[in-house]
C-alpha cells in the first residue's frame, strides 16, 4: 500500500500578482511579483515547509499560467499529480493592494469559471483521500458544481471509512479539516446567499476540525461571539473549533473541554494575505505531531505572523527553525521578516514525516521570493486581520 500523505488539500489555486510597491493604489502600481496562490495550495505549501508530505487536488487552465502553477507546486515540494488542466477555462489570477497594517483588498479574475471549480467526484482518488492523515477542504469548494459534489464526496469518504482507522495496519488518520473560507463573491447571492449556510452545515457534519475567522463562523453557525461560535461548531459535529480573531489572537476549543486562547505575536505587518494559510499549514503540523492544543495554536500564530511580515504568500511560508526563533524572541524580528528575501535560514535537515513526493523541490525548496519592502510599525497581527473580508487566504 502506498505511503499515505500527511496532508491532502482540495480546492482553489491561481496566480497571485502582487504589487512590489507598498501603499500604492493598484491603478498606479508599476511593478508586480508573480506567486502561486489560492488558499488550499498555500496550506499545502505551508505544511510542506514544515517537512510534511503534501499534495493538492485542484485544476488549472491549460495555459502558461497553469504550467507555472504546476512548476511552483513541485518547487515547493507539493505533489501536483491531482492538479489537472481544464482546456475550457483560463487559470485564475488575483491582484491585491497593500496598505499595511490591515487593508489588503483582493481582486479576483475567475471568469467565466475557475478551473478549480471543475473538480469531478468520479475523478477523485478516494483511497488517497481516505488514507491521508489530514484532509483539508474549503468553503469555496462548496460554492458551485461539480466542485461541490466532489468536495462532499471526499468528505463522505472520510467519515464513512472512519472505522478503518481502528483496524490493525490501517493508516493513522488525524483530522478532516473544514477551512470555512467565506468568499461571498463566489456564491450566488453573495453575502445573502441562501445556500451557503446549508452547505456549510452539511460539510461540518463530516469534518473533525473547523477553522475560520469571526465572519466565517457567522456564516457557518450564525454566531459571531468567539466562544459562542466555537460551541456552535462543536454542536455541528466537529471535535476542534478554531476561531481566528485578528489582533485579539486565536481561540481553540476541543470537544474534550481543552481550550487555548492565545494572543497574537507582535509583528510589523507588510501583507496580511497568506497569514491564515501559514497558520493552517502549521496547525496541520502541530496536529500531526500530537502537540498539546496550546502549543499548536501558539506555533500556528507565529507562522502566520511571519508571513504577515513578508510580501508574498506561498514563497513566504516559514520553516520550523524560523517559527521556533520567533516564539523564542516573543515577536517577529526584522531579521526574521527579511529572510524570505535573503534565503538566510536553512531548510530543516530532517523532515518530520517519512517520505516526500518525487519532485524537483522537496520541502525546503524555494527560499527566494521577491523582497518584502519595509512596512510601518503596526500592532500585533493575528492570522486574519479585522477589517479585511478574508485576509490570510492568498487568493
mmCIF file of C-alpha atoms in Angstrom:
data_model
loop_
_atom_site.group_PDB
_atom_site.id
_atom_site.type_symbol
_atom_site.label_atom_id
_atom_site.label_comp_id
_atom_site.label_asym_id
_atom_site.label_seq_id
_atom_site.Cartn_x
_atom_site.Cartn_y
_atom_site.Cartn_z
ATOM 1 C CA UNK A 1 0.000 0.000 0.000
ATOM 2 C CA UNK A 2 1.405 3.455 -0.893
ATOM 3 C CA UNK A 3 2.591 5.618 1.968
ATOM 4 C CA UNK A 4 -0.324 7.911 2.956
ATOM 5 C CA UNK A 5 0.133 11.635 2.574
ATOM 6 C CA UNK A 6 0.421 13.701 5.709
ATOM 7 C CA UNK A 7 -1.809 16.398 4.208
ATOM 8 C CA UNK A 8 -4.018 16.494 1.123
ATOM 9 C CA UNK A 9 -5.739 19.787 0.415
ATOM 10 C CA UNK A 10 -8.512 20.358 -2.098
ATOM 11 C CA UNK A 11 -9.791 23.428 -3.903
ATOM 12 C CA UNK A 12 -8.708 26.817 -5.132
ATOM 13 C CA UNK A 13 -5.492 27.646 -6.960
ATOM 14 C CA UNK A 14 -4.374 30.612 -9.043
ATOM 15 C CA UNK A 15 -1.644 33.094 -9.803
ATOM 16 C CA UNK A 16 -1.180 35.963 -7.345
ATOM 17 C CA UNK A 17 0.050 39.154 -8.990
ATOM 18 C CA UNK A 18 1.043 41.289 -6.023
ATOM 19 C CA UNK A 19 2.371 44.846 -6.151
ATOM 20 C CA UNK A 20 6.016 45.282 -5.291
ATOM 21 C CA UNK A 21 5.059 48.747 -4.080
ATOM 22 C CA UNK A 22 3.517 49.135 -0.630
ATOM 23 C CA UNK A 23 0.883 51.797 -0.011
ATOM 24 C CA UNK A 24 0.305 52.479 -3.719
ATOM 25 C CA UNK A 25 -3.192 52.168 -5.276
ATOM 26 C CA UNK A 26 -3.438 49.454 -7.895
ATOM 27 C CA UNK A 27 -4.090 51.996 -10.641
ATOM 28 C CA UNK A 28 -0.642 53.499 -10.017
ATOM 29 C CA UNK A 29 1.372 50.328 -9.370
ATOM 30 C CA UNK A 30 4.040 49.716 -11.998
ATOM 31 C CA UNK A 31 5.750 46.519 -10.816
ATOM 32 C CA UNK A 32 4.266 43.226 -9.702
ATOM 33 C CA UNK A 33 5.547 39.914 -8.386
ATOM 34 C CA UNK A 34 4.080 36.612 -9.587
ATOM 35 C CA UNK A 35 3.365 33.914 -6.989
ATOM 36 C CA UNK A 36 1.459 30.678 -6.570
ATOM 37 C CA UNK A 37 -1.803 31.440 -4.789
ATOM 38 C CA UNK A 38 -5.099 30.008 -3.615
ATOM 39 C CA UNK A 39 -5.737 29.029 -0.030
ATOM 40 C CA UNK A 40 -5.622 25.193 -0.321
ATOM 41 C CA UNK A 41 -2.470 25.393 -2.436
ATOM 42 C CA UNK A 42 -0.872 27.749 0.080
ATOM 43 C CA UNK A 43 -1.789 25.473 3.001
ATOM 44 C CA UNK A 44 -0.151 22.536 1.198
ATOM 45 C CA UNK A 45 2.984 24.630 0.683
ATOM 46 C CA UNK A 46 2.954 25.753 4.319
ATOM 47 C CA UNK A 47 2.716 22.160 5.559
ATOM 48 C CA UNK A 48 5.471 21.077 3.150
ATOM 49 C CA UNK A 49 7.688 23.819 4.582
ATOM 50 C CA UNK A 50 7.182 22.112 7.943
ATOM 51 C CA UNK A 51 8.575 18.881 6.468
ATOM 52 C CA UNK A 52 5.240 17.225 5.755
ATOM 53 C CA UNK A 53 4.372 15.116 2.705
ATOM 54 C CA UNK A 54 1.616 17.019 0.942
ATOM 55 C CA UNK A 55 -0.491 17.045 -2.215
ATOM 56 C CA UNK A 56 -3.283 19.234 -3.581
ATOM 57 C CA UNK A 57 -6.409 18.285 -5.525
ATOM 58 C CA UNK A 58 -7.175 21.160 -7.876
ATOM 59 C CA UNK A 59 -7.404 22.204 -11.520
ATOM 60 C CA UNK A 60 -5.738 24.914 -13.586
ATOM 61 C CA UNK A 61 -6.173 26.247 -17.067
ATOM 62 C CA UNK A 62 -4.312 24.594 -19.918
ATOM 63 C CA UNK A 63 -2.186 27.682 -20.412
ATOM 64 C CA UNK A 64 1.205 29.155 -19.429
ATOM 65 C CA UNK A 65 -0.082 30.276 -16.020
ATOM 66 C CA UNK A 66 -1.293 26.730 -15.374
ATOM 67 C CA UNK A 67 2.140 25.394 -16.295
ATOM 68 C CA UNK A 68 3.682 27.928 -13.914
ATOM 69 C CA UNK A 69 1.494 26.730 -11.040
ATOM 70 C CA UNK A 70 2.463 23.098 -11.647
ATOM 71 C CA UNK A 71 6.123 24.097 -11.612
ATOM 72 C CA UNK A 72 5.682 26.042 -8.378
ATOM 73 C CA UNK A 73 3.901 23.181 -6.638
ATOM 74 C CA UNK A 74 6.803 20.897 -7.486
ATOM 75 C CA UNK A 75 9.347 23.522 -6.456
ATOM 76 C CA UNK A 76 7.706 23.842 -3.050
ATOM 77 C CA UNK A 77 7.571 20.072 -2.507
ATOM 78 C CA UNK A 78 3.811 19.660 -3.070
ATOM 79 C CA UNK A 79 2.822 16.642 -5.160
ATOM 80 C CA UNK A 80 0.926 18.016 -8.209
ATOM 81 C CA UNK A 81 -0.377 14.687 -9.524
ATOM 82 C CA UNK A 82 -4.007 15.715 -8.884
ATOM 83 C CA UNK A 83 -3.588 19.249 -10.252
ATOM 84 C CA UNK A 84 -5.010 18.663 -13.710
ATOM 85 C CA UNK A 85 -5.678 21.035 -16.583
ATOM 86 C CA UNK A 86 -9.018 22.248 -17.970
ATOM 87 C CA UNK A 87 -8.910 23.360 -21.600
ATOM 88 C CA UNK A 88 -12.125 25.402 -21.456
ATOM 89 C CA UNK A 89 -11.201 27.937 -18.765
ATOM 90 C CA UNK A 90 -8.163 30.150 -18.119
ATOM 91 C CA UNK A 91 -6.066 29.896 -14.976
ATOM 92 C CA UNK A 92 -7.367 32.472 -12.471
ATOM 93 C CA UNK A 93 -5.289 35.481 -11.477
ATOM 94 C CA UNK A 94 -5.660 37.655 -8.395
ATOM 95 C CA UNK A 95 -4.427 41.175 -7.771
ATOM 96 C CA UNK A 96 -4.223 42.897 -4.427
ATOM 97 C CA UNK A 97 -3.419 46.281 -2.946
ATOM 98 C CA UNK A 98 -1.107 46.530 0.047
ATOM 99 C CA UNK A 99 -1.931 49.120 2.684
ATOM 100 C CA UNK A 100 -0.459 47.920 5.993
ATOM 101 C CA UNK A 101 -1.328 47.098 8.659
ATOM 102 C CA UNK A 102 -4.840 45.885 7.867
ATOM 103 C CA UNK A 103 -6.097 46.879 4.417
ATOM 104 C CA UNK A 104 -5.362 44.394 1.619
ATOM 105 C CA UNK A 105 -8.173 44.463 -0.979
ATOM 106 C CA UNK A 106 -8.281 41.482 -3.329
ATOM 107 C CA UNK A 107 -9.433 41.496 -6.944
ATOM 108 C CA UNK A 108 -10.286 38.036 -8.291
ATOM 109 C CA UNK A 109 -10.376 37.214 -12.001
ATOM 110 C CA UNK A 110 -12.141 33.838 -12.195
ATOM 111 C CA UNK A 111 -14.464 34.276 -15.194
ATOM 112 C CA UNK A 112 -16.260 32.715 -16.919
ATOM 113 C CA UNK A 113 -15.478 29.979 -14.399
ATOM 114 C CA UNK A 114 -12.432 28.943 -12.441
ATOM 115 C CA UNK A 115 -10.934 25.577 -13.424
ATOM 116 C CA UNK A 116 -10.677 24.602 -9.740
ATOM 117 C CA UNK A 117 -14.496 24.505 -9.633
ATOM 118 C CA UNK A 118 -14.386 21.793 -12.325
ATOM 119 C CA UNK A 119 -13.230 19.034 -9.965
ATOM 120 C CA UNK A 120 -15.457 15.989 -10.603
ATOM 121 C CA UNK A 121 -16.255 13.339 -7.994
ATOM 122 C CA UNK A 122 -15.570 10.330 -10.281
ATOM 123 C CA UNK A 123 -12.057 11.622 -10.900
ATOM 124 C CA UNK A 124 -11.087 11.680 -7.197
ATOM 125 C CA UNK A 125 -8.580 9.190 -5.804
ATOM 126 C CA UNK A 126 -10.791 8.385 -2.839
ATOM 127 C CA UNK A 127 -8.369 5.804 -1.449
ATOM 128 C CA UNK A 128 -5.715 8.511 -1.107
ATOM 129 C CA UNK A 129 -8.271 10.910 0.382
ATOM 130 C CA UNK A 130 -9.415 8.310 2.906
ATOM 131 C CA UNK A 131 -5.884 7.378 3.904
ATOM 132 C CA UNK A 132 -4.381 10.867 4.201
ATOM 133 C CA UNK A 133 -3.566 11.721 7.793
ATOM 134 C CA UNK A 134 -5.149 15.139 7.261
ATOM 135 C CA UNK A 135 -7.628 16.106 4.544
ATOM 136 C CA UNK A 136 -8.190 19.866 4.193
ATOM 137 C CA UNK A 137 -11.078 21.388 2.206
ATOM 138 C CA UNK A 138 -12.545 24.886 1.983
ATOM 139 C CA UNK A 139 -15.866 26.676 1.771
ATOM 140 C CA UNK A 140 -15.142 27.932 -1.720
ATOM 141 C CA UNK A 141 -15.158 24.360 -2.979
ATOM 142 C CA UNK A 142 -18.833 24.179 -1.956
ATOM 143 C CA UNK A 143 -19.839 27.270 -3.937
ATOM 144 C CA UNK A 144 -20.515 25.671 -7.339
ATOM 145 C CA UNK A 145 -20.884 22.365 -9.150
ATOM 146 C CA UNK A 146 -19.244 19.999 -9.867
ATOM 147 C CA UNK A 147 -16.752 21.023 -7.170
ATOM 148 C CA UNK A 148 -19.474 20.986 -4.518
ATOM 149 C CA UNK A 149 -20.434 17.361 -5.152
ATOM 150 C CA UNK A 150 -16.773 16.335 -5.398
ATOM 151 C CA UNK A 151 -15.905 18.025 -2.103
ATOM 152 C CA UNK A 152 -18.846 16.423 -0.323
ATOM 153 C CA UNK A 153 -17.944 13.030 -1.841
ATOM 154 C CA UNK A 154 -14.433 13.364 -0.423
ATOM 155 C CA UNK A 155 -15.830 14.300 2.988
ATOM 156 C CA UNK A 156 -18.254 11.390 2.975
ATOM 157 C CA UNK A 157 -15.448 9.020 2.040
ATOM 158 C CA UNK A 158 -13.503 10.229 5.061
ATOM 159 C CA UNK A 159 -16.363 9.925 7.533
ATOM 160 C CA UNK A 160 -17.806 6.670 6.177
ATOM 161 C CA UNK A 161 -14.427 4.959 6.483
ATOM 162 C CA UNK A 162 -13.666 6.226 9.982
ATOM 163 C CA UNK A 163 -13.749 2.673 11.337
ATOM 164 C CA UNK A 164 -10.726 1.810 9.188
ATOM 165 C CA UNK A 165 -8.508 3.864 11.449
ATOM 166 C CA UNK A 166 -9.115 1.379 14.261
ATOM 167 C CA UNK A 167 -8.149 -1.706 12.275
ATOM 168 C CA UNK A 168 -4.635 -3.170 12.596
ATOM 169 C CA UNK A 169 -2.411 -1.923 9.803
ATOM 170 C CA UNK A 170 -4.810 0.862 8.767
ATOM 171 C CA UNK A 171 -3.303 4.313 8.145
ATOM 172 C CA UNK A 172 -3.322 6.527 11.228
ATOM 173 C CA UNK A 173 -5.628 9.415 10.414
ATOM 174 C CA UNK A 174 -5.503 12.676 12.329
ATOM 175 C CA UNK A 175 -8.124 15.147 11.103
ATOM 176 C CA UNK A 176 -10.585 16.204 8.432
ATOM 177 C CA UNK A 177 -10.364 19.987 8.351
ATOM 178 C CA UNK A 178 -13.011 22.375 7.056
ATOM 179 C CA UNK A 179 -11.478 25.792 6.357
ATOM 180 C CA UNK A 180 -14.628 27.933 6.379
ATOM 181 C CA UNK A 181 -13.061 30.265 3.784
ATOM 182 C CA UNK A 182 -16.069 32.533 3.162
ATOM 183 C CA UNK A 183 -15.815 34.326 -0.185
ATOM 184 C CA UNK A 184 -19.229 35.856 -0.893
ATOM 185 C CA UNK A 185 -18.287 36.865 -4.452
ATOM 186 C CA UNK A 186 -18.059 33.189 -5.384
ATOM 187 C CA UNK A 187 -21.622 32.365 -4.277
ATOM 188 C CA UNK A 188 -24.933 33.128 -5.972
ATOM 189 C CA UNK A 189 -26.484 35.808 -3.795
ATOM 190 C CA UNK A 190 -23.161 36.908 -2.294
ATOM 191 C CA UNK A 191 -23.424 37.783 1.394
ATOM 192 C CA UNK A 192 -27.139 36.960 1.258
ATOM 193 C CA UNK A 193 -26.645 33.534 -0.308
ATOM 194 C CA UNK A 194 -29.457 31.287 0.927
ATOM 195 C CA UNK A 195 -27.487 28.179 0.046
ATOM 196 C CA UNK A 196 -24.150 28.779 1.761
ATOM 197 C CA UNK A 197 -25.220 28.179 5.406
ATOM 198 C CA UNK A 198 -26.898 24.886 4.470
ATOM 199 C CA UNK A 199 -23.856 23.684 2.533
ATOM 200 C CA UNK A 200 -21.576 24.662 5.400
ATOM 201 C CA UNK A 201 -23.693 22.680 7.854
ATOM 202 C CA UNK A 202 -23.601 19.677 5.520
ATOM 203 C CA UNK A 203 -19.804 19.791 5.380
ATOM 204 C CA UNK A 204 -19.408 20.347 9.123
ATOM 205 C CA UNK A 205 -21.193 17.061 9.782
ATOM 206 C CA UNK A 206 -18.246 15.245 8.167
ATOM 207 C CA UNK A 207 -15.361 17.368 9.481
ATOM 208 C CA UNK A 208 -13.433 16.891 12.709
ATOM 209 C CA UNK A 209 -11.800 20.352 12.746
ATOM 210 C CA UNK A 210 -13.286 23.707 11.682
ATOM 211 C CA UNK A 211 -11.127 26.800 11.165
ATOM 212 C CA UNK A 212 -12.387 30.290 10.421
ATOM 213 C CA UNK A 213 -12.456 33.940 11.363
ATOM 214 C CA UNK A 214 -15.417 35.558 13.092
ATOM 215 C CA UNK A 215 -17.192 36.459 9.832
ATOM 216 C CA UNK A 216 -16.784 32.933 8.506
ATOM 217 C CA UNK A 217 -18.047 31.417 11.746
ATOM 218 C CA UNK A 218 -21.115 33.626 11.468
ATOM 219 C CA UNK A 219 -21.886 32.184 8.023
ATOM 220 C CA UNK A 220 -21.446 28.633 9.293
ATOM 221 C CA UNK A 221 -23.231 28.974 12.645
ATOM 222 C CA UNK A 222 -24.969 32.347 12.905
ATOM 223 C CA UNK A 223 -22.736 33.193 15.877
ATOM 224 C CA UNK A 224 -20.105 35.956 15.952
ATOM 225 C CA UNK A 225 -19.017 35.915 19.597
ATOM 226 C CA UNK A 226 -15.930 33.648 19.586
ATOM 227 C CA UNK A 227 -16.884 31.275 22.406
ATOM 228 C CA UNK A 228 -20.466 31.011 21.146
ATOM 229 C CA UNK A 229 -19.196 30.348 17.631
ATOM 230 C CA UNK A 230 -16.828 27.650 18.905
ATOM 231 C CA UNK A 231 -19.640 25.950 20.837
ATOM 232 C CA UNK A 232 -21.880 26.074 17.747
ATOM 233 C CA UNK A 233 -19.170 24.497 15.582
ATOM 234 C CA UNK A 234 -18.747 21.710 18.123
ATOM 235 C CA UNK A 235 -22.510 21.196 18.167
ATOM 236 C CA UNK A 236 -22.436 20.936 14.361
ATOM 237 C CA UNK A 237 -20.202 17.894 14.638
ATOM 238 C CA UNK A 238 -16.519 18.851 14.774
ATOM 239 C CA UNK A 239 -14.135 17.870 17.569
ATOM 240 C CA UNK A 240 -11.994 21.025 17.429
ATOM 241 C CA UNK A 241 -13.172 24.559 16.669
ATOM 242 C CA UNK A 242 -10.567 27.216 15.841
ATOM 243 C CA UNK A 243 -11.802 30.814 15.760
ATOM 244 C CA UNK A 244 -9.356 33.411 14.434
ATOM 245 C CA UNK A 245 -9.855 36.885 15.879
ATOM 246 C CA UNK A 246 -7.255 39.024 14.107
ATOM 247 C CA UNK A 247 -5.485 41.328 16.591
ATOM 248 C CA UNK A 248 -7.178 39.524 19.501
ATOM 249 C CA UNK A 249 -5.466 36.252 18.646
ATOM 250 C CA UNK A 250 -6.960 32.782 18.258
ATOM 251 C CA UNK A 251 -9.434 30.766 20.297
ATOM 252 C CA UNK A 252 -9.393 26.978 20.007
ATOM 253 C CA UNK A 253 -11.899 24.785 21.835
ATOM 254 C CA UNK A 254 -11.843 20.972 21.814
ATOM 255 C CA UNK A 255 -14.818 18.747 22.479
ATOM 256 C CA UNK A 256 -12.967 17.267 25.472
ATOM 257 C CA UNK A 257 -13.059 20.672 27.180
ATOM 258 C CA UNK A 258 -9.492 21.725 26.396
ATOM 259 C CA UNK A 259 -9.268 25.399 25.467
ATOM 260 C CA UNK A 260 -6.467 27.589 24.124
ATOM 261 C CA UNK A 261 -6.979 31.347 23.903
ATOM 262 C CA UNK A 262 -3.691 32.693 22.548
ATOM 263 C CA UNK A 263 -2.729 36.294 21.793
ATOM 264 C CA UNK A 264 -1.026 37.119 18.510
ATOM 265 C CA UNK A 265 2.715 37.521 18.131
ATOM 266 C CA UNK A 266 3.830 41.159 17.704
ATOM 267 C CA UNK A 267 4.836 41.885 14.101
ATOM 268 C CA UNK A 268 5.264 44.800 11.726
ATOM 269 C CA UNK A 269 2.771 43.867 9.040
ATOM 270 C CA UNK A 270 3.755 44.096 5.385
ATOM 271 C CA UNK A 271 0.989 41.981 3.842
ATOM 272 C CA UNK A 272 -1.623 40.122 5.887
ATOM 273 C CA UNK A 273 -2.649 37.956 2.926
ATOM 274 C CA UNK A 274 -1.360 34.437 3.390
ATOM 275 C CA UNK A 275 -1.043 34.613 7.167
ATOM 276 C CA UNK A 276 -4.106 32.417 7.626
ATOM 277 C CA UNK A 277 -2.707 29.830 5.248
ATOM 278 C CA UNK A 278 0.594 29.730 7.114
ATOM 279 C CA UNK A 279 -1.480 29.281 10.268
ATOM 280 C CA UNK A 280 -3.299 26.389 8.575
ATOM 281 C CA UNK A 281 -0.153 24.586 7.466
ATOM 282 C CA UNK A 282 1.362 24.969 10.931
ATOM 283 C CA UNK A 283 -1.903 23.809 12.524
ATOM 284 C CA UNK A 284 -1.674 20.632 10.441
ATOM 285 C CA UNK A 285 1.934 20.178 11.510
ATOM 286 C CA UNK A 286 1.055 20.509 15.193
ATOM 287 C CA UNK A 287 -1.912 18.160 14.927
ATOM 288 C CA UNK A 288 0.236 15.567 13.187
ATOM 289 C CA UNK A 289 2.909 15.935 15.853
ATOM 290 C CA UNK A 290 0.332 15.344 18.598
ATOM 291 C CA UNK A 291 1.219 18.533 20.476
ATOM 292 C CA UNK A 292 -0.943 19.988 23.249
ATOM 293 C CA UNK A 293 -3.562 22.408 21.938
ATOM 294 C CA UNK A 294 -1.937 25.499 23.429
ATOM 295 C CA UNK A 295 1.387 24.727 21.768
ATOM 296 C CA UNK A 296 -0.301 24.076 18.411
ATOM 297 C CA UNK A 297 -2.076 27.444 18.461
ATOM 298 C CA UNK A 298 0.960 29.412 19.613
ATOM 299 C CA UNK A 299 3.095 27.782 16.912
ATOM 300 C CA UNK A 300 0.490 28.411 14.214
ATOM 301 C CA UNK A 301 0.096 32.017 15.379
ATOM 302 C CA UNK A 302 3.838 32.548 14.989
ATOM 303 C CA UNK A 303 3.825 31.021 11.499
ATOM 304 C CA UNK A 304 1.038 33.373 10.468
ATOM 305 C CA UNK A 305 2.830 36.379 11.913
ATOM 306 C CA UNK A 306 5.971 35.534 9.954
ATOM 307 C CA UNK A 307 4.067 35.546 6.658
ATOM 308 C CA UNK A 308 2.346 38.817 7.607
ATOM 309 C CA UNK A 309 5.826 40.345 7.900
ATOM 310 C CA UNK A 310 6.624 39.448 4.270
ATOM 311 C CA UNK A 311 5.268 40.491 0.897
ATOM 312 C CA UNK A 312 4.348 37.163 -0.704
ATOM 313 C CA UNK A 313 2.175 34.246 0.407
ATOM 314 C CA UNK A 314 3.358 30.841 -0.823
ATOM 315 C CA UNK A 315 7.044 31.704 -1.065
ATOM 316 C CA UNK A 316 6.934 33.428 2.329
ATOM 317 C CA UNK A 317 5.810 30.320 4.235
ATOM 318 C CA UNK A 318 8.184 29.766 7.169
ATOM 319 C CA UNK A 319 10.376 26.827 8.067
ATOM 320 C CA UNK A 320 10.311 25.273 11.562
ATOM 321 C CA UNK A 321 13.542 26.984 12.660
ATOM 322 C CA UNK A 322 12.053 30.380 11.820
ATOM 323 C CA UNK A 323 8.850 29.687 13.751
ATOM 324 C CA UNK A 324 10.776 28.496 16.801
ATOM 325 C CA UNK A 325 13.030 31.549 16.630
ATOM 326 C CA UNK A 326 10.022 33.875 16.528
ATOM 327 C CA UNK A 327 8.482 32.116 19.519
ATOM 328 C CA UNK A 328 11.736 32.356 21.447
ATOM 329 C CA UNK A 329 12.040 36.071 20.632
ATOM 330 C CA UNK A 330 8.411 36.760 21.515
ATOM 331 C CA UNK A 331 7.985 38.689 18.243
ATOM 332 C CA UNK A 332 8.825 38.620 14.553
ATOM 333 C CA UNK A 333 12.169 40.396 14.400
ATOM 334 C CA UNK A 334 13.320 42.444 11.415
ATOM 335 C CA UNK A 335 15.893 39.745 10.671
ATOM 336 C CA UNK A 336 13.230 37.043 10.519
ATOM 337 C CA UNK A 337 10.983 39.205 8.360
ATOM 338 C CA UNK A 338 13.754 39.739 5.829
ATOM 339 C CA UNK A 339 14.823 36.108 5.471
ATOM 340 C CA UNK A 340 12.225 35.307 2.831
ATOM 341 C CA UNK A 341 14.129 37.625 0.510
ATOM 342 C CA UNK A 342 17.688 36.764 1.507
ATOM 343 C CA UNK A 343 17.409 32.997 1.980
ATOM 344 C CA UNK A 344 19.376 33.141 5.241
ATOM 345 C CA UNK A 345 17.628 30.370 7.121
ATOM 346 C CA UNK A 346 18.295 26.806 6.059
ATOM 347 C CA UNK A 347 15.648 24.226 5.332
ATOM 348 C CA UNK A 348 15.159 21.574 8.029
ATOM 349 C CA UNK A 349 17.659 18.769 7.562
ATOM 350 C CA UNK A 350 15.273 16.012 8.573
ATOM 351 C CA UNK A 351 11.594 16.036 7.557
ATOM 352 C CA UNK A 352 9.135 15.404 10.355
ATOM 353 C CA UNK A 353 7.373 12.685 8.416
ATOM 354 C CA UNK A 354 8.591 9.788 6.355
ATOM 355 C CA UNK A 355 8.767 10.216 2.627
ATOM 356 C CA UNK A 356 8.253 13.142 0.294
ATOM 357 C CA UNK A 357 6.800 13.456 -3.175
ATOM 358 C CA UNK A 358 9.134 12.860 -6.065
ATOM 359 C CA UNK A 359 9.561 16.425 -7.244
ATOM 360 C CA UNK A 360 12.451 18.747 -8.003
ATOM 361 C CA UNK A 361 11.608 20.842 -4.955
ATOM 362 C CA UNK A 362 11.362 18.828 -1.772
ATOM 363 C CA UNK A 363 10.232 20.518 1.460
ATOM 364 C CA UNK A 364 12.651 23.339 1.954
ATOM 365 C CA UNK A 365 12.874 24.402 -1.668
ATOM 366 C CA UNK A 366 12.126 27.826 -2.947
ATOM 367 C CA UNK A 367 13.522 30.260 -0.378
ATOM 368 C CA UNK A 368 13.775 33.274 -2.620
ATOM 369 C CA UNK A 369 10.611 35.273 -3.324
ATOM 370 C CA UNK A 370 10.630 38.943 -4.125
ATOM 371 C CA UNK A 371 11.997 41.153 -1.409
ATOM 372 C CA UNK A 372 9.472 42.497 1.054
ATOM 373 C CA UNK A 373 9.505 46.277 1.374
ATOM 374 C CA UNK A 374 9.721 47.892 4.755
ATOM 375 C CA UNK A 375 6.414 48.498 6.493
ATOM 376 C CA UNK A 376 5.284 50.980 9.113
ATOM 377 C CA UNK A 377 5.067 49.827 12.703
ATOM 378 C CA UNK A 378 1.817 48.043 13.452
ATOM 379 C CA UNK A 379 0.045 46.386 16.371
ATOM 380 C CA UNK A 380 0.160 42.624 16.815
ATOM 381 C CA UNK A 381 -1.412 40.849 13.874
ATOM 382 C CA UNK A 382 -3.331 37.603 14.058
ATOM 383 C CA UNK A 383 -3.828 35.169 11.200
ATOM 384 C CA UNK A 384 -6.856 37.128 9.979
ATOM 385 C CA UNK A 385 -6.893 40.907 10.041
ATOM 386 C CA UNK A 386 -10.044 42.505 11.442
ATOM 387 C CA UNK A 387 -11.132 44.780 8.606
ATOM 388 C CA UNK A 388 -10.300 42.679 5.567
ATOM 389 C CA UNK A 389 -13.001 40.305 4.286
ATOM 390 C CA UNK A 390 -10.647 37.328 4.362
ATOM 391 C CA UNK A 391 -7.016 38.076 4.957
ATOM 392 C CA UNK A 392 -4.888 35.015 5.075
ATOM 393 C CA UNK A 393 -6.187 33.172 2.048
ATOM 394 C CA UNK A 394 -3.912 34.348 -0.681
ATOM 395 C CA UNK A 395 -6.440 34.202 -3.495
#
